[in-house]
Coordinates of C-alpha atoms in Angstrom, one line a residue:
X1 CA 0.0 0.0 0.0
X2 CA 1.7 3.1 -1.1
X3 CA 2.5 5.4 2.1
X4 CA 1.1 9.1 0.5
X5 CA -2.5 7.2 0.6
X6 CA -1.3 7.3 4.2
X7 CA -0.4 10.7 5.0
X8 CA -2.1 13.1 2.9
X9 CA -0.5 16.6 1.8
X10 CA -3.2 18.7 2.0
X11 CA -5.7 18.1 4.6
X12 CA -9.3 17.4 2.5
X13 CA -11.9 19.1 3.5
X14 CA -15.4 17.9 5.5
X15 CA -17.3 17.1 2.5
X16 CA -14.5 15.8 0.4
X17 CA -13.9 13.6 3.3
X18 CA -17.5 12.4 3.4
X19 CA -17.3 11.9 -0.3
X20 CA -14.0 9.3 0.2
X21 CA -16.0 7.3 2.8
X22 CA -18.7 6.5 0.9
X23 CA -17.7 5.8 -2.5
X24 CA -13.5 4.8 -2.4
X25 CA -12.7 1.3 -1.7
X26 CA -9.3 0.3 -1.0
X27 CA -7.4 -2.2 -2.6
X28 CA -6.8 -5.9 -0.9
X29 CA -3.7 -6.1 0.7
X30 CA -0.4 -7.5 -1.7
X31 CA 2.7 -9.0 -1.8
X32 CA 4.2 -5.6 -0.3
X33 CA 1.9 -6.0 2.7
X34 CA 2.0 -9.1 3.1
X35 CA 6.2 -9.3 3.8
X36 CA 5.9 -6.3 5.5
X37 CA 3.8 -8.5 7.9
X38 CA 6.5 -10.6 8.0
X39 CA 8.6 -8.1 9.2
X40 CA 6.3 -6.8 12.0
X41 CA 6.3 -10.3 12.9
X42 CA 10.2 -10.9 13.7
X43 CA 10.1 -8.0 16.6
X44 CA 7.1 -9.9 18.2
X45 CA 8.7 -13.0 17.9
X46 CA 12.0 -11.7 19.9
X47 CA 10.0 -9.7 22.5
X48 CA 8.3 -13.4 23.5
X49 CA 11.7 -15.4 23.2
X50 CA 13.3 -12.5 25.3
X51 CA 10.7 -12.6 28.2
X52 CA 11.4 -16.8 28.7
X53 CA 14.7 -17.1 27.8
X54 CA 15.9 -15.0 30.3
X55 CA 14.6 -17.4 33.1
X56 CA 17.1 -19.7 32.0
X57 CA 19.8 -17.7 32.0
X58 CA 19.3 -16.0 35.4
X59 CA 21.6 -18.8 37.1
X60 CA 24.6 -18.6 35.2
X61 CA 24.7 -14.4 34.8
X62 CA 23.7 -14.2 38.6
X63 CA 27.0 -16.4 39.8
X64 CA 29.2 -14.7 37.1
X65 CA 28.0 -11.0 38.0
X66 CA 27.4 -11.8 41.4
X67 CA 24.1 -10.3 41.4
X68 CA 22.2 -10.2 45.3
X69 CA 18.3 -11.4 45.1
X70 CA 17.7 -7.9 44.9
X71 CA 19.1 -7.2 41.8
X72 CA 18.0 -10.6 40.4
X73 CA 14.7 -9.4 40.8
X74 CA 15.4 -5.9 39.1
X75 CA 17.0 -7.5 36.1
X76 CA 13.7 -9.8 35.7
X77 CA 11.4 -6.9 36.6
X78 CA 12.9 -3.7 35.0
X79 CA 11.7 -4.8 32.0
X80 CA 8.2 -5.3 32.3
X81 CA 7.6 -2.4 34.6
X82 CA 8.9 0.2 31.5
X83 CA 6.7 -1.6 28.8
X84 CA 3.8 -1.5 31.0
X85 CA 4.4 2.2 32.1
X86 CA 5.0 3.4 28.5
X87 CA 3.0 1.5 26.4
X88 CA 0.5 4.0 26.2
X89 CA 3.1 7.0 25.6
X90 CA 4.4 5.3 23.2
X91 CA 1.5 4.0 21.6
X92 CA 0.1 8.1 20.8
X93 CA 3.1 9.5 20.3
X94 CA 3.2 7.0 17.5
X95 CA 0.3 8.3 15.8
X96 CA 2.1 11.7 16.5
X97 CA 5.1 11.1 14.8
X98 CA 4.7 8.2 12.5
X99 CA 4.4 4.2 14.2
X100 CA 6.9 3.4 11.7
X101 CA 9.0 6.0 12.6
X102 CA 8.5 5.6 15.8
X103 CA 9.5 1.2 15.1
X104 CA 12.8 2.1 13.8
X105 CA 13.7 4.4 16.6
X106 CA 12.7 1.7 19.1
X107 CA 14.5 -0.9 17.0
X108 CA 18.0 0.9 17.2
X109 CA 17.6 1.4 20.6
X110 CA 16.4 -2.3 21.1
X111 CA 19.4 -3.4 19.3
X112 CA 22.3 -1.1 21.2
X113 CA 20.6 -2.0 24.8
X114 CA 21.0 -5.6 23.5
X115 CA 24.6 -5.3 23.5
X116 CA 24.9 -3.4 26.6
X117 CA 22.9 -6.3 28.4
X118 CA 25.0 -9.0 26.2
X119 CA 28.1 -7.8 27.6
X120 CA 27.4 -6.5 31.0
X121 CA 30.3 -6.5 33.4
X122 CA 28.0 -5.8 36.4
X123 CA 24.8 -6.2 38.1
X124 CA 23.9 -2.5 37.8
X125 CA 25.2 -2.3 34.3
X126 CA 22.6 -5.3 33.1
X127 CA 19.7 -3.7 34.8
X128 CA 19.8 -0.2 33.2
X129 CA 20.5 -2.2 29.7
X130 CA 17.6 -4.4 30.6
X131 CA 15.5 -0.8 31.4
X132 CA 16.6 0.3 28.0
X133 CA 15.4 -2.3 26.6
X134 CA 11.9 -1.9 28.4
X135 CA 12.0 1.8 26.7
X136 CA 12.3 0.7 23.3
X137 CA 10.2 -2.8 23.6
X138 CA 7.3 -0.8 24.3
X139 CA 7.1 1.2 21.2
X140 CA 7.4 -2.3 19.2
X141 CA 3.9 -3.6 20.2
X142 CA 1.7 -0.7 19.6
X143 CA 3.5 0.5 16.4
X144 CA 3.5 -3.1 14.6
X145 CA -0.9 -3.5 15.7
X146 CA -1.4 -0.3 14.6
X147 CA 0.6 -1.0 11.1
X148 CA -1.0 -4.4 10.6
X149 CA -4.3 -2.1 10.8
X150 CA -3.2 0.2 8.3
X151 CA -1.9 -2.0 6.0
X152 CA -5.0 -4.8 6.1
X153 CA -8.5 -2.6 5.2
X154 CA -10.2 -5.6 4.5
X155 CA -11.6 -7.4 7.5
X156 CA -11.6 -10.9 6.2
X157 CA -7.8 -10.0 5.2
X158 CA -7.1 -8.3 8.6
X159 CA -8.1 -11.0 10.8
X160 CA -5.6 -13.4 9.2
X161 CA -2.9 -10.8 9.5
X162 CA -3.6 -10.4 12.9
X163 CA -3.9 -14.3 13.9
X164 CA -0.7 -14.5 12.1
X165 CA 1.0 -11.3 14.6
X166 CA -0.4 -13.4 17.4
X167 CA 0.8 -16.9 16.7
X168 CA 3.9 -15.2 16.6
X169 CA 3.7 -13.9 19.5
X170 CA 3.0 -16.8 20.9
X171 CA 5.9 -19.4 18.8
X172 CA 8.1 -17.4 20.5
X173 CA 6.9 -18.6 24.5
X174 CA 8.0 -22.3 21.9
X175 CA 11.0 -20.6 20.3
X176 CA 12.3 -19.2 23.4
X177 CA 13.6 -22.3 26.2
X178 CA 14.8 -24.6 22.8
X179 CA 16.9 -21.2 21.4
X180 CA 17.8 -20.4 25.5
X181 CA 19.0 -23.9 25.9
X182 CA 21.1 -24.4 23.2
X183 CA 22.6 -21.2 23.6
X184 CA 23.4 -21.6 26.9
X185 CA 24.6 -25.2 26.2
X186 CA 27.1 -23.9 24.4
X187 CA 27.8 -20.4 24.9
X188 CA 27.7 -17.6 27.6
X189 CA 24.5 -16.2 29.2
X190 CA 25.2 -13.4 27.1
X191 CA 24.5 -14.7 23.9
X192 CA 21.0 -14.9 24.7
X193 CA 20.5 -11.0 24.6
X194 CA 22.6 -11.0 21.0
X195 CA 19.4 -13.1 19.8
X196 CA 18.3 -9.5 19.1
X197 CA 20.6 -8.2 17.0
X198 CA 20.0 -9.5 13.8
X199 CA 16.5 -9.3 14.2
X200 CA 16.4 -5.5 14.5
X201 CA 18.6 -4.9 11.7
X202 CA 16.7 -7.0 9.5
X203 CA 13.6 -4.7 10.7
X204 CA 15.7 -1.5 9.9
X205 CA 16.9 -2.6 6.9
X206 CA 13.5 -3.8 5.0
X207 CA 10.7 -1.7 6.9
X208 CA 11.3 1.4 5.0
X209 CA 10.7 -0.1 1.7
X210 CA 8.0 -2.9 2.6
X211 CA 6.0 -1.1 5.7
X212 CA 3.6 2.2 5.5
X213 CA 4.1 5.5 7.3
X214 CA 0.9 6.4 8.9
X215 CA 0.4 9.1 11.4
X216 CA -2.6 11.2 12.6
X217 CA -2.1 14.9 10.4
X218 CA -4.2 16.6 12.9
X219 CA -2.4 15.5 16.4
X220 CA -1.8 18.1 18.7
X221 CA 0.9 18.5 21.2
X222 CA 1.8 15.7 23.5
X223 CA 1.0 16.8 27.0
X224 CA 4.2 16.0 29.0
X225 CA 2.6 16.4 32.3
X226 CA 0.2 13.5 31.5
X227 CA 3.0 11.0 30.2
X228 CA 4.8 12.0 33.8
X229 CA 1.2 11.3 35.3
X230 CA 0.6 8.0 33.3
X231 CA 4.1 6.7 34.5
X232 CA 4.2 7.5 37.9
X233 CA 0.8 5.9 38.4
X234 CA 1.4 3.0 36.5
X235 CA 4.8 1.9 37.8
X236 CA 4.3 2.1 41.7
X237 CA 0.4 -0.1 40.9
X238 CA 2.5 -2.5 39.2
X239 CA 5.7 -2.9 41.3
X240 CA 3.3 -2.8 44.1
X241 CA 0.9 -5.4 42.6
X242 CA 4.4 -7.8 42.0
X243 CA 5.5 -7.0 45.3
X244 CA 2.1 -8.3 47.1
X245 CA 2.3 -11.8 44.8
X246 CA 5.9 -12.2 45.4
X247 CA 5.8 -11.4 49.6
X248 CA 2.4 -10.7 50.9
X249 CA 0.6 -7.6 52.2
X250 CA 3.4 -5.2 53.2
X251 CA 3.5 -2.0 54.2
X252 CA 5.7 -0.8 51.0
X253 CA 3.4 -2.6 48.2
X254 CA 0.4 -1.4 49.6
X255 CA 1.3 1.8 49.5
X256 CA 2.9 2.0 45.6
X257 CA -0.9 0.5 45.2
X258 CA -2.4 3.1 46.9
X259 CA -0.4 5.7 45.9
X260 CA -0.5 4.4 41.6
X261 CA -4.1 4.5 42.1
X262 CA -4.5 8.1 43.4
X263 CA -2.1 9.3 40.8
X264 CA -4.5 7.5 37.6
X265 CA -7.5 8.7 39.0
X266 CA -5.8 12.2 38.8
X267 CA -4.3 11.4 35.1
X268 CA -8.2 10.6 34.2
X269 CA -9.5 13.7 35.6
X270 CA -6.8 15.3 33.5
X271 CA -7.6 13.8 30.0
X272 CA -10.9 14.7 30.3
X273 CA -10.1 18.2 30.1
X274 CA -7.6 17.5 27.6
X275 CA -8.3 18.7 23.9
X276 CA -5.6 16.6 23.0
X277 CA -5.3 13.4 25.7
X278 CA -2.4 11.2 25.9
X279 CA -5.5 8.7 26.8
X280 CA -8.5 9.0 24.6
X281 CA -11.3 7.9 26.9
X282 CA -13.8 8.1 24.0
X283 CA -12.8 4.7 22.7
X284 CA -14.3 3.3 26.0
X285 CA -17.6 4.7 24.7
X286 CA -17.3 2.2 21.4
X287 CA -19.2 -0.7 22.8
X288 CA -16.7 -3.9 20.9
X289 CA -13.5 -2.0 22.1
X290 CA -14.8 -1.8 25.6
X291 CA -15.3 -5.4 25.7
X292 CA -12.3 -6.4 24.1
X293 CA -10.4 -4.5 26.8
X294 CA -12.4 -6.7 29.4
X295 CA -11.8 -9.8 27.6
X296 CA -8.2 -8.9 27.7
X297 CA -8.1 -7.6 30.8
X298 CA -9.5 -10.7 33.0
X299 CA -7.9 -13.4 30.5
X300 CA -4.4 -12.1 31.1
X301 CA -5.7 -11.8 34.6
X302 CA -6.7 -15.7 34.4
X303 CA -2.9 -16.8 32.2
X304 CA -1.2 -15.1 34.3
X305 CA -2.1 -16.5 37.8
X306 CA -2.6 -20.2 36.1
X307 CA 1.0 -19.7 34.9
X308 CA 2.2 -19.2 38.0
X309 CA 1.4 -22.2 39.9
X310 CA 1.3 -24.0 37.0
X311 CA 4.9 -23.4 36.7
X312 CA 5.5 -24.0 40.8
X313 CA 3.5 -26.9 40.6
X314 CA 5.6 -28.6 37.9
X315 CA 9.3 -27.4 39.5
X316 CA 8.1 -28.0 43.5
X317 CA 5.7 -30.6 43.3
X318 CA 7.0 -32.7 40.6
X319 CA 10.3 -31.9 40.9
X320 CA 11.4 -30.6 37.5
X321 CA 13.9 -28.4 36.9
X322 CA 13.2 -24.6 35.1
X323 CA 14.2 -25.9 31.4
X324 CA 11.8 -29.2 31.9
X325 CA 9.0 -27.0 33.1
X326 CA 9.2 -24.3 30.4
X327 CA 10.1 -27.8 27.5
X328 CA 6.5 -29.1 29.0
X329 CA 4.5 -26.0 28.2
X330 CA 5.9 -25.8 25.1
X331 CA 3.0 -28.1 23.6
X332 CA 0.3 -26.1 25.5
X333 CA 1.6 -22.7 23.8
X334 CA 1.2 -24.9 20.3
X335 CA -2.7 -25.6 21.6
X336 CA -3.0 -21.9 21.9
X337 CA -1.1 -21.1 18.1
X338 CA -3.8 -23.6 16.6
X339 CA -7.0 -22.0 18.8
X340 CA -5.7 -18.3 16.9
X341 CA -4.8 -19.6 13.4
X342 CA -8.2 -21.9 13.4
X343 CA -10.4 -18.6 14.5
X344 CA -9.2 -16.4 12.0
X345 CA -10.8 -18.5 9.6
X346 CA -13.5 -19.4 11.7
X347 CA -14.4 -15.8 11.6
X348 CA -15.0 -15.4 8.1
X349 CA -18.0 -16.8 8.2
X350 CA -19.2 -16.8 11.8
X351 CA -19.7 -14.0 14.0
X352 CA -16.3 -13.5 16.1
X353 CA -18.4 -12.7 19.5
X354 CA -19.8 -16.8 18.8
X355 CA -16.7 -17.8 17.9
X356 CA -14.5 -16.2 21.1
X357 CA -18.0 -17.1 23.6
X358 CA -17.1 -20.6 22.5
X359 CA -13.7 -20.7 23.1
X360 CA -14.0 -19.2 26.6
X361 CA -16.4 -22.3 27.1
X362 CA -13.6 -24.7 26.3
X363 CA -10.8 -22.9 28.2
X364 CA -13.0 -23.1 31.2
X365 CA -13.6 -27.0 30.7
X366 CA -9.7 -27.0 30.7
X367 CA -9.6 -25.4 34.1
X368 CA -12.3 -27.8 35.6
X369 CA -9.8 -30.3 34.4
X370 CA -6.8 -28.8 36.1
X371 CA -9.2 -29.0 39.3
X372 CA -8.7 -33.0 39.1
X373 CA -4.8 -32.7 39.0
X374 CA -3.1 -35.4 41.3
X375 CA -0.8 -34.0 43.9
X376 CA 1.8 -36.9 42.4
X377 CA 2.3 -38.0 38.9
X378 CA -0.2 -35.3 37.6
X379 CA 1.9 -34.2 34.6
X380 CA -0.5 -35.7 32.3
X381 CA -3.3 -34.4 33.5
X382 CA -2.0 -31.0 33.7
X383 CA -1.0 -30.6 30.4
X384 CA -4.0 -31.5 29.0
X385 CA -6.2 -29.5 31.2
X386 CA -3.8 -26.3 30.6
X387 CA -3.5 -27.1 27.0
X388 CA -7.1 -27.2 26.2
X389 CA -7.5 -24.1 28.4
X390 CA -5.0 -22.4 26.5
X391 CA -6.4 -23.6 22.5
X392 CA -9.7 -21.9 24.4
X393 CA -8.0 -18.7 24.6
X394 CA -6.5 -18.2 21.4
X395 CA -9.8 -17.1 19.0
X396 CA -10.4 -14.6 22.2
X397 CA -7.1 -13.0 21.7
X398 CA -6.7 -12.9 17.9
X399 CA -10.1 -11.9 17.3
X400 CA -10.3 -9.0 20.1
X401 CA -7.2 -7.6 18.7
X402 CA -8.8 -7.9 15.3
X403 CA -12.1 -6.4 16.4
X404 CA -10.0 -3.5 18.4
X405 CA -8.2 -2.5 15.0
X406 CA -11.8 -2.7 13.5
X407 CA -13.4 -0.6 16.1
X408 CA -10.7 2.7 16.9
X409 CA -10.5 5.3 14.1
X410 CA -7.2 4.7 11.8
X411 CA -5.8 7.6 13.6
X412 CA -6.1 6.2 17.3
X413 CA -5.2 3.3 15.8
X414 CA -1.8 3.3 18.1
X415 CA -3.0 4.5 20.9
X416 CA -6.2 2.1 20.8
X417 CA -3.9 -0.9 20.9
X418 CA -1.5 0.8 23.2
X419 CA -4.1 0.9 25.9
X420 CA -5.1 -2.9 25.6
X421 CA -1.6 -4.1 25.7
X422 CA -1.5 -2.1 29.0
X423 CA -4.9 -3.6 30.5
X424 CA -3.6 -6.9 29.5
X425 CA -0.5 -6.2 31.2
X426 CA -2.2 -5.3 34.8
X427 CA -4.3 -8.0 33.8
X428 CA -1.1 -10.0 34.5
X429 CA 0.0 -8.7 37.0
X430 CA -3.1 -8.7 39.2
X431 CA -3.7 -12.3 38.5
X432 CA -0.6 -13.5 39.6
X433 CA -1.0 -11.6 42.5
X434 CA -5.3 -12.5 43.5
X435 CA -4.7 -16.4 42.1
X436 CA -1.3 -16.6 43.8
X437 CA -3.1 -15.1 46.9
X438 CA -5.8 -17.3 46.8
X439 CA -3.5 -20.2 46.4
X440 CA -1.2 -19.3 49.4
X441 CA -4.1 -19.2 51.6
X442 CA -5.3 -22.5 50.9
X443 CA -1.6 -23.4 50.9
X444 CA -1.0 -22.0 54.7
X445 CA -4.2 -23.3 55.7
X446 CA -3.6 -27.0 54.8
X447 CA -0.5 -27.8 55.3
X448 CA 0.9 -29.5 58.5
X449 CA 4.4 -28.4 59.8
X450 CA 6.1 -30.8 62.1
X451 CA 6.2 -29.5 65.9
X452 CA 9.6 -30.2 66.4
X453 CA 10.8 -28.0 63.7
X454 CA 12.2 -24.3 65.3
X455 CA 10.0 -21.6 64.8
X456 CA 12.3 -19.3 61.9
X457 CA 12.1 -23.1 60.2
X458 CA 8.0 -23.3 60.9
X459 CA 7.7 -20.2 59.5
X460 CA 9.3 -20.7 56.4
X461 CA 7.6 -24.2 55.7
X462 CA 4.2 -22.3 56.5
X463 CA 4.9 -19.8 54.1
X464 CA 5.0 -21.9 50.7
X465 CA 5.9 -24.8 49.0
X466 CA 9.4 -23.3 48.2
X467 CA 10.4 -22.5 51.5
X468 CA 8.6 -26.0 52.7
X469 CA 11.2 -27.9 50.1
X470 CA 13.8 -26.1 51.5
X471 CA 13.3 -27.2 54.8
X472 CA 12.6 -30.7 54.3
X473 CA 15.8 -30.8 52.4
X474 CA 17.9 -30.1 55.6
X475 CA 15.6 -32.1 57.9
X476 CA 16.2 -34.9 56.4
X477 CA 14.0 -38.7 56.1
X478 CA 11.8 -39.5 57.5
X479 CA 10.5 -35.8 59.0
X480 CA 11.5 -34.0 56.0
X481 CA 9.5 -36.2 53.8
X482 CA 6.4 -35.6 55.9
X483 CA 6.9 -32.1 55.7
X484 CA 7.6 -32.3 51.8
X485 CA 4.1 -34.3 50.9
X486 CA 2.3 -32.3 53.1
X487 CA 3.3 -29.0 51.5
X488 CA 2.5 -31.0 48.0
X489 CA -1.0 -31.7 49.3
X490 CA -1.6 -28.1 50.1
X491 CA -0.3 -27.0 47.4
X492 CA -2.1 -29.1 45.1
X493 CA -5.5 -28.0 46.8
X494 CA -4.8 -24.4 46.3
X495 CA -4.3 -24.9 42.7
X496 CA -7.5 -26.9 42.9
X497 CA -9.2 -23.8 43.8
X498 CA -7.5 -21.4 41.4
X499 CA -8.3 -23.6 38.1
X500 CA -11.9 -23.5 40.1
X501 CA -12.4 -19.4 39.9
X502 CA -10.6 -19.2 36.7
X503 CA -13.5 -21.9 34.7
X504 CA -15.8 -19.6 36.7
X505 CA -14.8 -16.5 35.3
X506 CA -13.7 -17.7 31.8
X507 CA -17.5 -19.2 31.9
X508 CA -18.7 -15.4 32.8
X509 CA -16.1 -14.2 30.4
X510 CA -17.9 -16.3 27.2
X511 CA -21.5 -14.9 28.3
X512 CA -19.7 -11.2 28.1
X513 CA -18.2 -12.4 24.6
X514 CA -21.9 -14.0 23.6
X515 CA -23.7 -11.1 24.7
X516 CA -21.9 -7.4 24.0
X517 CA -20.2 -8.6 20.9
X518 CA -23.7 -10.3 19.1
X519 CA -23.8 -7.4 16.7
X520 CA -20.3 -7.8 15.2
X521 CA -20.8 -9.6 11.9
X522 CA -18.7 -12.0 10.4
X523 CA -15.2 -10.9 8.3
X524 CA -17.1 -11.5 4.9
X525 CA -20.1 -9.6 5.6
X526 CA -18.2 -6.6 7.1
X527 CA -17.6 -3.4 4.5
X528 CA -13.9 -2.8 4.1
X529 CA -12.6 0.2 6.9
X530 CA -12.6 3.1 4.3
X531 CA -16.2 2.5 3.3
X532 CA -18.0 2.5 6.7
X533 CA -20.0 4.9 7.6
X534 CA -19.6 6.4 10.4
X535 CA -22.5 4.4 12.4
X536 CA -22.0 0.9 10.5
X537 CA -19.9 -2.5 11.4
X538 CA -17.4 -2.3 14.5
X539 CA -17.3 1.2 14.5
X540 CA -20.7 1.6 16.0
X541 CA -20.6 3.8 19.4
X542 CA -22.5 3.1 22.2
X543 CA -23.1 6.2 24.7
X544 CA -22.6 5.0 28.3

């Protein structure tokens, strides 16, 4: 698609404008757009490898930096926290400036933090390379959504393009402990950060000749005092929200909550005065975006807390190690490639709010069958009660995306998907914390510490399975193995109770999908984005 049909010279006026959206209809997509795809793929792929590889390489650069638990947790954390806080800066001030300008300057920077991180000679030298790299990985997602939605006007053509974004997305949680093994296996932990490079110079070097520039001609200023606003409201809720899943209720988590949470209802209250808001609240008034941001709110909610003990449940109760645990979900993350790439065609000629209701239905069947997991020799079970769970999700989260792009004006484009991304990430973050919480209560309350034990050891073993394993390890048979099965009983139950809220709220999820969404018509019968009216297909706007 040629890039002036992007950006026009002249601004056209009212009527001329109302002229192009009734009678101009865009050409399909071509070959251009189609390996520019490809290209907007590669970044997503590497952001996903990047998040799971570097679990497997914390070991090796923590004893060779000698990095304190501390810092191990800031070069884990850094990360996420900067994507999170500036995915919605940097998903408007790419429809400011241009998202694919705005994809090569977070490229370059992507690929010079890279090797920073790669050849890091300290603890405090990784972690501001691994905050760089936060910095720049948040102006990937938004720019590449918002670009797939640009180049793909056809509905029927943009829902593939977007299932193929997210099995991307996804081949990379497959990609990334088979790459991070064999790198490791035979290199240094920093090899895993060069993974990057080549990536991100491919990008620089094709997307000016095979991706669009797009950017909104009538922007106004960005407000600085709102991106300030946006990150130091955003960063304390989810450092705070870590913090509580991770250690309990403290005093200092509790506080960044309370204090993130102050600060955003102040950022609100400021965009609405705004002529030019860093966060358009408008697009909450467009009925399908609103419930996409729910369905992608409470389903990261749900991954993300499942994820959490499903992971502790296969490394403390069955005893694998961290690259056996991450090789055994590989085949769930496949479930969840096939549930995308089967919707996107599903959704051609069904109506996607059906097709996602349906899926919901099955992920929560998955979770009543992680409710029957064994608290020994439950590996089977497990994976195939997370795996259908997880091929549930997948026409959820291709199709919301898809509908999203469908529903924001081409201009908000950025921003629209910015702002998802962001819910999805609290959506994380708060499961882990409320299923983890929910799981360490039944945890504390079940399991039986042996009397003998001193009270620092007591305390530990009460706390969770990890510190319970720790403890039976020093105490030794036949008291330590006590301790050890009765911390894998309680444990087990706690995840019993989890998987039963989550097929709860996945089964109140597919009634929110069945019921808001019912108007959305199928890819095939939807007009092409430049000839809607105003009033017609996804972008119809519901006052609330």
């Amino acid at each position: 698609m040629d890039s002036s049909a992007e950006t026009p010279a002249a601004s056209p006026t009212a009527e001329q404008q109302a002229e192009q959206k009734a009678g101009e209809a865009p050409g399909r997509a071509g070959r251009r757009e189609w390996s520019g795809l490809a290209v907007l793929a590669l970044p997503t792929l590497l952001l996903s490898v990047d998040l799971s590889v570097l679990y497997l390489a914390l070991p090796h650069l923590a004893a060779d930096l000698d990095a304190s638990s501390t810092q191990q947790l800031w070069i884990i954390d850094v990360y996420g926290f900067l994507v999170a806080g500036l995915l919605i800066t940097m998903g408007t001030v790419g429809d400011r400036i241009g998202r694919r300008k705005l994809l090569l300057i977070g490229a370059a920077a992507f690929t010079v933090a890279s090797v920073f991180a790669a050849y890091s000679r300290s603890a405090e030298m990784l972690i501001g390379a691994r905050a760089v790299l936060g910095i720049a990985g948040a102006t990937v997602a938004p720019s590449t959504l918002a670009l797939i939605g640009n180049m793909f006007r056809d509905p029927r053509q943009r829902a593939v393009a977007v299932s193929i974004w997210m099995a991307c997305f996804m081949g990379g949680a497959v990609l990334g402990p088979i790459a991070g093994g064999a790198l490791l296996a035979t290199f240094w932990w920093g090899s895993v950060f060069l993974l990057a490079v080549p990536v991100m110079v491919l990008l620089m070097a094709t997307a000016p000749a095979l991706l669009p520039e797009y950017r909104d001609p009538d922007a106004g200023r960005l407000d600085l005092l709102s991106v300030i606003m946006s990150l130091a409201g955003i960063l304390p809720l989810i450092y705070g929200i870590t913090e509580l899943a991770r250690d309990g209720w403290r005093p200092v988590p509790v506080a960044a909550v309370a204090a993130g949470v102050v600060v955003l209802a102040l950022f609100v209250a400021r965009q609405r005065g705004l002529a030019d808001p860093l966060l358009d609240l408008g697009l909450f008034g467009i009925r399908v975006y609103r419930a996409a941001f729910t369905l992608s709110l409470l389903g990261g909610a749900v991954q993300g807390g499942s994820l959490l003990l499903i992971n502790l449940y296969l490394q403390t109760v069955l005893g694998l190690s961290t690259l056996q645990a991450g090789l055994w979900l590989v085949p769930t993350a496949l479930a969840m490639i096939v549930g995308i790439m089967v919707s996107g065609g599903l959704a051609q000629k069904l109506r996607p709010g059906s097709i996602m209701a349906a899926g919901l239905l099955l992920s929560a069947a998955g979770y009543a069958v992680l409710t029957r997991v064994p608290n020994s020799g439950g590996l089977s079970t497990l994976l195939i009660g997370f795996g259908i769970a997880m091929a549930g999700m997948g026409p959820s989260v291709a199709l919301g995306y898809d509908m999203i792009l469908g529903a924001a004006p081409p201009e908000k484009a950025g921003s629209a998907s910015a702002m998802v991304e962001t819910g999805g990430q609290f959506g994380v973050a708060f499961g882990v914390a409320v299923l983890g919480s929910i799981g360490a209560a039944v945890y504390r309350n079940q399991v039986t510490v042996p009397a003998a034990l001193p009270a620092d050891a007591a305390t530990t073993a009460h706390e969770s399975i990890v510190g319970a394993s720790g403890v039976a390890a020093r105490l030794g048979s036949p008291a330590g193995d006590q301790l050890l099965q009765s911390a894998r009983d309680a444990f087990t139950s706690g995840l019993h109770i989890s998987a039963l809220v989550s097929a709860l709220l996945f089964v109140a999820l597919a009634t929110l999908a069945a019921v808001a969404l019912r108007h959305v018509l199928p890819a095939a019968q939807q007009a092409p984005a430049a000839q809607k009216a105003p009033d017609q297909g996804l972008a119809t706007l519901s006052q609330s």
